[in-house]
Coordinates of C-alpha atoms and ligand atoms in Angstrom, one line a residue:
M17 CA -84.8 -51.6 -225.4
R18 CA -84.4 -50.1 -222.2
F19 CA -87.6 -48.8 -220.4
F20 CA -87.7 -46.7 -216.8
A21 CA -91.3 -46.4 -215.1
T22 CA -91.5 -43.5 -212.9
C23 CA -93.6 -43.5 -210.0
A24 CA -94.4 -41.9 -206.4
K25 CA -91.4 -41.8 -204.0
G26 CA -92.3 -44.7 -201.5
T27 CA -94.1 -46.7 -204.0
E28 CA -91.1 -48.2 -205.8
G29 CA -91.9 -51.5 -204.4
A30 CA -95.4 -51.7 -205.5
L31 CA -94.3 -50.8 -208.9
R32 CA -91.5 -53.9 -209.3
R33 CA -94.2 -56.2 -208.4
E34 CA -96.3 -55.3 -210.9
L35 CA -93.8 -55.3 -213.6
S36 CA -92.5 -59.1 -212.1
A37 CA -95.9 -60.4 -212.5
L38 CA -96.4 -58.7 -216.1
R39 CA -93.0 -61.0 -216.9
L40 CA -90.7 -58.3 -217.9
H41 CA -87.4 -58.9 -218.1
A42 CA -84.6 -57.1 -216.2
V43 CA -87.1 -56.0 -213.7
R44 CA -84.9 -53.7 -211.2
G45 CA -85.9 -51.4 -208.8
E46 CA -84.3 -48.0 -208.4
R47 CA -84.8 -44.6 -207.2
G48 CA -88.6 -42.9 -207.9
G49 CA -89.0 -45.8 -210.4
V50 CA -88.3 -49.5 -212.0
S51 CA -86.4 -50.3 -214.9
F52 CA -86.6 -53.0 -217.4
E53 CA -86.1 -54.0 -220.8
G54 CA -87.8 -55.8 -223.8
K55 CA -89.5 -55.1 -227.2
L56 CA -91.7 -51.3 -227.5
E57 CA -94.3 -54.1 -226.4
A58 CA -92.9 -54.2 -223.3
G59 CA -93.4 -50.6 -222.6
M60 CA -97.0 -50.8 -223.6
Q61 CA -97.7 -53.7 -221.2
A62 CA -96.5 -51.3 -218.6
C63 CA -98.5 -48.8 -219.6
L64 CA -101.8 -50.6 -219.8
H65 CA -101.4 -52.9 -217.0
S66 CA -99.2 -50.7 -214.2
R67 CA -101.5 -49.4 -211.6
V68 CA -98.6 -47.5 -209.8
A69 CA -96.4 -46.0 -213.0
M70 CA -96.2 -42.7 -213.7
R71 CA -94.8 -42.5 -216.9
V72 CA -92.9 -45.6 -218.5
L73 CA -90.3 -44.1 -220.7
L74 CA -88.2 -45.6 -223.3
E75 CA -84.4 -44.3 -222.7
L76 CA -82.3 -43.3 -226.0
G77 CA -79.1 -43.0 -224.3
R78 CA -76.9 -42.0 -221.9
F79 CA -74.0 -39.9 -222.4
P80 CA -71.6 -37.2 -220.3
A81 CA -72.8 -33.7 -220.0
G82 CA -71.1 -31.5 -217.8
D83 CA -72.1 -28.3 -219.7
A84 CA -74.3 -27.2 -222.4
A85 CA -72.0 -28.2 -225.3
S86 CA -71.5 -32.0 -224.4
L87 CA -75.7 -31.9 -223.8
Y88 CA -75.9 -30.9 -227.0
D89 CA -73.8 -32.4 -229.1
G90 CA -74.5 -35.7 -227.1
A91 CA -78.8 -35.3 -228.0
R92 CA -77.7 -34.6 -231.2
A93 CA -76.1 -38.2 -232.1
L94 CA -79.1 -39.9 -230.9
P95 CA -81.2 -41.5 -233.5
W96 CA -84.0 -39.2 -233.3
G97 CA -84.8 -40.0 -237.4
D98 CA -86.0 -43.1 -235.7
W99 CA -89.0 -41.8 -233.9
L100 CA -89.4 -38.6 -235.4
T101 CA -90.2 -37.1 -238.9
D102 CA -90.2 -33.2 -239.4
R103 CA -94.1 -33.0 -239.5
T104 CA -94.5 -34.7 -235.7
T105 CA -94.8 -31.8 -232.6
L106 CA -92.5 -32.4 -229.9
A107 CA -91.9 -30.9 -226.3
V108 CA -89.0 -31.3 -224.0
E109 CA -89.3 -31.9 -220.5
A110 CA -86.0 -31.7 -218.4
T111 CA -85.4 -32.4 -215.0
V112 CA -81.9 -31.6 -213.6
R113 CA -79.9 -32.1 -210.4
D114 CA -76.1 -31.7 -209.6
A115 CA -75.7 -30.1 -212.5
P116 CA -73.8 -26.6 -211.4
A117 CA -73.0 -25.3 -215.5
L118 CA -76.5 -26.5 -216.2
S119 CA -78.5 -25.9 -212.9
H120 CA -81.6 -24.1 -215.3
S121 CA -83.8 -27.1 -216.9
G122 CA -86.0 -24.7 -219.3
F123 CA -82.0 -24.2 -220.8
A124 CA -80.7 -27.5 -220.6
A125 CA -84.6 -28.5 -222.4
L126 CA -83.5 -25.7 -224.5
K127 CA -80.2 -27.3 -225.9
V128 CA -81.8 -30.8 -226.0
K129 CA -84.4 -29.2 -228.4
D130 CA -82.0 -27.6 -230.6
A131 CA -80.5 -30.6 -230.6
V132 CA -83.0 -32.8 -232.2
V133 CA -84.5 -30.2 -234.5
D134 CA -80.7 -29.8 -235.9
A135 CA -80.3 -33.5 -236.2
L136 CA -83.5 -33.8 -238.0
R137 CA -82.8 -30.5 -240.1
E138 CA -80.3 -32.1 -241.8
R139 CA -81.4 -35.5 -242.3
L140 CA -84.6 -34.5 -243.6
G141 CA -84.1 -31.0 -245.0
A142 CA -86.7 -29.8 -242.6
R143 CA -87.6 -29.5 -238.9
P144 CA -90.1 -30.5 -236.3
D145 CA -92.4 -28.0 -234.7
V146 CA -92.2 -27.7 -230.8
D147 CA -96.1 -27.8 -229.2
P148 CA -95.2 -27.9 -225.5
K149 CA -98.8 -28.3 -224.7
D150 CA -99.8 -31.2 -226.8
P151 CA -96.8 -32.5 -228.7
D152 CA -96.6 -36.0 -230.9
V153 CA -93.6 -37.1 -229.2
R154 CA -92.2 -35.9 -225.4
V155 CA -88.9 -36.0 -225.1
V156 CA -87.5 -36.1 -221.3
L157 CA -84.5 -35.2 -219.7
H158 CA -82.8 -36.7 -216.8
L159 CA -79.3 -34.7 -216.0
A160 CA -77.7 -35.2 -212.8
G161 CA -74.2 -35.9 -211.4
G162 CA -73.0 -35.1 -215.1
E163 CA -74.9 -37.5 -216.9
A164 CA -77.9 -37.1 -218.9
A165 CA -80.2 -39.6 -220.1
L166 CA -82.7 -38.9 -222.9
S167 CA -86.0 -41.0 -223.2
L168 CA -89.2 -40.8 -224.9
D169 CA -92.4 -40.7 -222.7
L170 CA -94.8 -43.7 -224.2
A171 CA -97.9 -42.8 -221.7
G172 CA -98.1 -38.6 -222.9
E173 CA -100.5 -37.8 -220.3
P174 CA -99.1 -38.9 -216.5
L175 CA -101.0 -42.2 -216.3
H176 CA -102.6 -41.2 -212.8
R177 CA -105.3 -39.6 -215.5
R178 CA -107.2 -42.7 -216.0
G179 CA -109.5 -40.7 -217.4
Y180 CA -112.8 -41.6 -214.8
R181 CA -112.2 -38.7 -212.9
A182 CA -115.1 -36.6 -213.5
V183 CA -115.3 -34.3 -210.1
T184 CA -112.2 -34.1 -208.2
G185 CA -114.0 -33.7 -204.7
V186 CA -111.7 -33.0 -201.7
A187 CA -108.3 -33.2 -201.3
P188 CA -108.5 -36.6 -203.8
L189 CA -105.6 -38.8 -203.5
K190 CA -103.7 -39.4 -207.2
E191 CA -105.0 -42.3 -208.7
T192 CA -101.4 -44.0 -208.8
L193 CA -100.7 -43.5 -204.9
A194 CA -104.6 -44.9 -204.3
A195 CA -103.3 -48.4 -206.3
A196 CA -99.8 -48.1 -204.2
V197 CA -101.9 -48.0 -201.2
L198 CA -103.9 -50.9 -201.6
S199 CA -100.8 -52.8 -203.1
L200 CA -98.5 -51.6 -200.6
G201 CA -101.3 -52.6 -197.6
G202 CA -101.8 -56.5 -198.8
V203 CA -105.1 -55.5 -200.0
D204 CA -106.6 -59.0 -201.1
P205 CA -108.8 -57.8 -204.2
G206 CA -111.2 -60.5 -203.6
L207 CA -112.2 -59.7 -200.0
P208 CA -114.5 -57.1 -199.1
F209 CA -113.4 -53.4 -198.9
L210 CA -115.0 -50.8 -196.9
D211 CA -113.7 -46.9 -197.1
P212 CA -115.6 -45.0 -194.5
M213 CA -114.3 -41.8 -195.3
C214 CA -114.2 -42.1 -199.0
G215 CA -114.1 -38.3 -200.4
S216 CA -114.3 -38.8 -204.5
G217 CA -113.7 -42.1 -203.9
T218 CA -110.7 -43.1 -205.4
L219 CA -109.6 -45.7 -203.1
A220 CA -113.0 -47.7 -204.1
I221 CA -112.5 -47.0 -207.5
E222 CA -109.1 -48.5 -207.7
Q223 CA -110.0 -51.9 -205.2
A224 CA -113.3 -52.1 -207.8
L225 CA -110.9 -51.9 -210.4
A226 CA -108.4 -54.2 -209.3
A227 CA -111.3 -56.5 -208.2
R228 CA -112.2 -56.9 -211.7
R229 CA -109.1 -57.4 -213.3
I230 CA -110.1 -54.0 -215.6
A231 CA -106.2 -52.9 -216.8
P232 CA -106.1 -49.0 -215.6
G233 CA -104.9 -48.0 -219.0
L234 CA -107.7 -49.5 -221.0
S235 CA -110.0 -46.3 -221.2
R236 CA -107.2 -43.6 -222.4
P237 CA -105.2 -42.8 -225.4
M238 CA -101.7 -43.2 -224.5
G239 CA -98.8 -41.0 -226.0
F240 CA -97.4 -43.6 -228.2
Q241 CA -100.2 -44.1 -230.6
R242 CA -98.9 -40.5 -232.0
W243 CA -95.4 -41.5 -232.8
P244 CA -94.6 -41.9 -236.7
A245 CA -93.6 -44.9 -236.0
Y246 CA -96.4 -46.4 -234.5
R247 CA -98.5 -44.5 -237.1
G248 CA -97.0 -45.9 -239.9
G249 CA -96.3 -49.5 -238.7
P250 CA -99.0 -52.5 -237.6
Q251 CA -101.3 -51.0 -234.7
S252 CA -101.7 -55.1 -233.7
A253 CA -99.7 -55.1 -230.5
W254 CA -101.7 -52.7 -229.0
D255 CA -104.9 -53.5 -230.0
R256 CA -103.6 -57.2 -229.4
L257 CA -103.3 -56.6 -225.5
K258 CA -106.4 -54.5 -224.9
E259 CA -108.5 -57.1 -226.5
A260 CA -106.8 -59.5 -224.0
A261 CA -106.9 -57.4 -221.8
R262 CA -110.7 -56.7 -222.2
A263 CA -111.0 -60.5 -222.2
A264 CA -109.2 -61.0 -219.0
A265 CA -111.9 -58.7 -217.1
L266 CA -114.5 -60.1 -215.0
P267 CA -117.7 -59.0 -215.4
R268 CA -118.5 -58.2 -211.2
A269 CA -116.0 -57.5 -208.9
P270 CA -116.4 -60.7 -206.2
A271 CA -116.9 -59.2 -203.2
P272 CA -118.9 -56.1 -201.5
I273 CA -117.2 -53.1 -201.9
V274 CA -118.8 -50.2 -200.2
A275 CA -117.6 -46.2 -200.1
R276 CA -119.1 -43.9 -197.1
D277 CA -118.8 -40.7 -196.2
L278 CA -120.3 -38.0 -194.4
H279 CA -120.2 -35.2 -196.9
P280 CA -122.9 -35.1 -199.7
K281 CA -120.3 -33.1 -202.0
A282 CA -117.9 -35.7 -201.8
L283 CA -120.1 -38.6 -202.2
E284 CA -121.9 -37.0 -205.2
A285 CA -117.7 -36.6 -206.6
A286 CA -117.8 -40.3 -206.0
R287 CA -120.7 -41.4 -207.2
R288 CA -119.8 -39.2 -211.1
N289 CA -116.4 -40.8 -210.8
L290 CA -117.6 -44.7 -210.3
A291 CA -119.9 -44.4 -212.9
A292 CA -116.9 -42.7 -215.2
A293 CA -115.1 -45.6 -214.0
G294 CA -117.2 -47.8 -215.0
V295 CA -117.8 -49.7 -211.7
A296 CA -120.9 -47.9 -210.2
A297 CA -122.1 -51.8 -209.8
D298 CA -119.6 -52.8 -207.7
V299 CA -119.5 -50.0 -205.1
R300 CA -122.0 -49.1 -202.8
L301 CA -122.2 -45.5 -201.7
E302 CA -123.6 -44.7 -198.1
A303 CA -124.0 -41.4 -196.1
G304 CA -122.5 -41.3 -192.5
D305 CA -120.2 -40.9 -190.0
A306 CA -117.0 -43.0 -190.1
R307 CA -117.4 -43.1 -186.5
E308 CA -120.4 -45.1 -186.5
V309 CA -119.6 -47.5 -189.4
Q310 CA -120.6 -51.3 -188.5
P311 CA -118.8 -54.7 -190.2
F312 CA -121.1 -56.3 -192.8
A313 CA -118.8 -59.0 -193.2
G314 CA -116.7 -61.3 -191.6
Q315 CA -113.4 -60.2 -193.0
G316 CA -112.3 -57.6 -195.1
T317 CA -110.0 -54.4 -195.6
L318 CA -111.0 -51.3 -193.8
C319 CA -108.9 -49.0 -196.2
T320 CA -109.2 -45.2 -196.0
N321 CA -107.1 -41.8 -196.1
P322 CA -108.2 -40.0 -193.3
P323 CA -108.6 -35.9 -192.9
Y324 CA -104.9 -34.7 -191.9
G325 CA -106.0 -31.5 -189.7
E326 CA -104.7 -28.4 -190.8
R327 CA -106.0 -28.0 -194.1
L328 CA -109.5 -29.6 -193.0
A329 CA -110.3 -26.7 -190.8
G330 CA -114.4 -27.1 -190.4
R331 CA -114.3 -30.2 -192.2
L332 CA -114.4 -32.0 -189.4
D333 CA -117.5 -32.0 -188.3
G334 CA -118.5 -32.9 -192.3
E335 CA -120.5 -29.5 -192.4
G336 CA -117.4 -27.2 -193.6
R337 CA -115.9 -26.4 -197.2
G338 CA -113.5 -28.5 -199.6
E339 CA -110.3 -29.2 -197.7
G340 CA -108.6 -27.4 -200.7
A341 CA -110.7 -24.1 -200.2
P342 CA -108.9 -21.1 -198.9
R343 CA -109.7 -20.9 -195.4
E344 CA -109.3 -17.2 -195.2
A345 CA -112.7 -17.1 -196.9
R346 CA -114.9 -17.5 -193.5
R347 CA -113.2 -14.4 -192.6
P348 CA -114.5 -11.0 -192.6
P349 CA -112.8 -9.4 -195.4
G350 CA -108.9 -7.3 -194.1
E351 CA -108.4 -10.6 -191.0
G352 CA -106.6 -12.6 -193.4
R353 CA -103.1 -11.7 -193.1
R354 CA -103.6 -12.4 -188.8
R355 CA -102.6 -15.7 -188.9
E356 CA -99.0 -15.0 -190.5
R357 CA -98.0 -13.0 -186.8
P358 CA -95.6 -15.1 -184.5
G359 CA -98.0 -17.1 -182.2
G360 CA -101.3 -15.9 -184.1
A361 CA -103.9 -13.9 -182.1
P362 CA -105.7 -15.4 -179.4
E363 CA -108.7 -15.8 -181.6
D364 CA -106.2 -17.9 -184.0
R365 CA -105.0 -20.2 -181.2
R366 CA -108.1 -20.6 -179.9
E367 CA -109.6 -21.8 -183.7
A368 CA -106.5 -24.0 -183.5
A369 CA -106.6 -25.5 -180.6
T370 CA -110.4 -26.4 -181.0
R371 CA -109.6 -28.0 -184.5
R372 CA -106.9 -29.5 -182.6
R373 CA -109.4 -31.1 -180.3
K374 CA -111.4 -32.0 -182.9
L375 CA -109.3 -33.9 -185.1
E376 CA -108.7 -36.0 -182.0
G377 CA -111.9 -36.6 -181.6
L378 CA -112.5 -37.5 -184.8
Y379 CA -109.5 -40.3 -185.0
R380 CA -110.3 -41.6 -181.3
G381 CA -113.6 -42.4 -183.1
L382 CA -112.6 -43.8 -186.3
A383 CA -110.1 -46.2 -184.2
E384 CA -113.1 -47.2 -182.0
A385 CA -115.0 -47.7 -185.0
V386 CA -112.5 -50.1 -186.5
L387 CA -111.5 -52.0 -183.3
R388 CA -115.4 -53.1 -184.3
F389 CA -114.2 -54.8 -187.4
H390 CA -113.1 -58.1 -186.0
G391 CA -111.4 -60.5 -188.1
W392 CA -110.9 -57.4 -190.3
S393 CA -107.0 -55.8 -191.4
A394 CA -107.3 -51.7 -191.7
V395 CA -104.9 -49.9 -193.8
L396 CA -104.7 -46.4 -193.0
L397 CA -102.7 -43.3 -195.0
S398 CA -102.0 -41.0 -192.2
G399 CA -100.9 -37.7 -192.7
N400 CA -100.9 -36.9 -189.0
P401 CA -99.2 -39.0 -186.3
Q402 CA -101.9 -38.4 -184.2
L403 CA -104.0 -40.9 -185.9
E404 CA -101.8 -43.7 -184.6
R405 CA -101.3 -42.5 -181.5
S406 CA -105.0 -43.2 -181.1
F407 CA -104.9 -46.8 -181.4
P408 CA -104.2 -49.4 -178.2
W409 CA -101.3 -51.1 -180.5
A410 CA -98.5 -50.4 -182.9
P411 CA -99.3 -51.3 -186.4
E412 CA -98.2 -54.4 -187.6
V413 CA -96.8 -52.5 -190.4
T414 CA -96.0 -48.9 -191.1
H415 CA -94.5 -47.9 -194.6
R416 CA -93.3 -44.1 -195.9
L417 CA -94.9 -42.6 -198.8
W418 CA -94.8 -39.1 -200.1
N419 CA -99.0 -37.7 -200.7
G420 CA -97.0 -35.1 -203.2
P421 CA -94.5 -33.1 -201.1
L422 CA -96.2 -34.2 -198.0
E423 CA -94.7 -37.2 -196.3
V424 CA -97.4 -39.6 -195.0
R425 CA -97.2 -43.3 -193.4
L426 CA -99.4 -46.3 -194.7
L427 CA -100.4 -48.3 -191.5
R428 CA -101.6 -51.5 -191.3
Y429 CA -103.8 -53.5 -188.1
R430 CA -104.4 -56.6 -187.9
I431 CA -107.8 -56.6 -185.9
P432 CA -108.0 -59.4 -183.6
Ligands
LIG12 C1 -109.1 -36.4 -197.1 S1 -110.4 -36.8 -197.5 C2 -110.0 -38.0 -199.0 C3 -110.0 -38.6 -199.8 C4 -109.9 -39.6 -200.8 N1 -108.7 -40.5 -200.3 C5 -110.2 -39.1 -202.3 O1 -109.3 -39.4 -203.2 O2 -111.0 -38.5 -202.7 C6 -110.9 -37.0 -196.1 C7 -112.5 -37.1 -196.7 O3 -113.0 -37.5 -194.9 C8 -114.0 -37.0 -195.0 N2 -114.8 -36.7 -193.7 C9 -114.5 -36.2 -192.6 N3 -114.5 -36.0 -191.5 C10 -115.8 -37.7 -192.0 C11 -116.4 -38.3 -190.9 N4 -117.0 -38.1 -189.3 N5 -117.5 -39.3 -191.4 C12 -116.7 -39.7 -192.6 N6 -116.2 -39.0 -193.5 C13 -115.6 -37.8 -192.9 C14 -114.4 -35.5 -195.6 O4 -115.5 -35.3 -195.9 C15 -113.3 -36.1 -196.4 O5 -114.0 -36.7 -198.1

């Protein structure tokens, strides 16, 4: 069987390393993910152990599909009866690129759904129902350059939903991106760790899970558990994998992990998320300004995702609202549209200049604090080039990543 694990752009290298470490076969990095081969169990392993993968897809077939008719015919010829019955619900999700005759993904998904339903009706005399919200089987169509690839999604809910995010906090990193930052930044799970601007705690939680070798997929259901092939057959493969994963977990993180933030709401979100992730005893939470932080060990990693700027207005002194809150909320009624005028009103420009100065001050203070951590490494996820300018020397590693639609840079410094 051929699988394709998807991940955020820029994190393919980290995912390839993970899947190779699981000793999966034919592991190959591609754009947006990594392919590998094996039995269904190999896909289960990726779901259970990968910290970086977003989804794990089992490829059922590839065929030329230049138009709706060839998409329907190709899809109908696949062995759907092996994976669905007339009593399983399904949903089809499509991504379409460079397909002039099939540019609407909803239409392409509909064609595939028709093909699956018709194929099963012919074989079983009855058809399965569609449930777009909570299907038993998720069918994924990827159509690009005249070729269709049809797959089943083993994970169901995307794998970044580990099940521990009780509270979102301000501008949280996706769990999978946080794990990729740790991996690409070369963070040693056995050494002390500090996130001085932890927000909802994602980096510290992912560090604690890695340090304790807790498989990220242990505490959540997977999509394949609802597949008829799984329900009808022996469940031992998944049970065995989970049992082995539980046995490999360490009772405590081997080194201290500290998460700090200036904002009480962020700390409260982090506290609840840590508890939900089962790593509350491994992470010390501290209230305080990142600019005043001091090293608590001779070596370790300071790893953080500082505010990017624009969207954090009013938060840089730690007094404001959440990053996601609309800035207009602070304006008197009726003044919200002023910002849209070219150049902006004078008070808007003044406000923007003040914010910029505050951010520059924050970055300078953070850089000064980082430079106190002799013998440590610093891994920063930067969404603003000003952060890099605040350091007296160039990072030893830079890596381009995407935090959703935002291009960001991972910077790694070694502090002599
Ligand atoms: C982009 S968010 C971090 C998000 C976090 N990585 C997560 O996954 O939830 C930046 C955080 O920096 C915090 N912050 C801003 N200024 C700070 C300062 N001077 N000292 C400490 N924390 C600060 C904010 O409260 C916010 O939680």
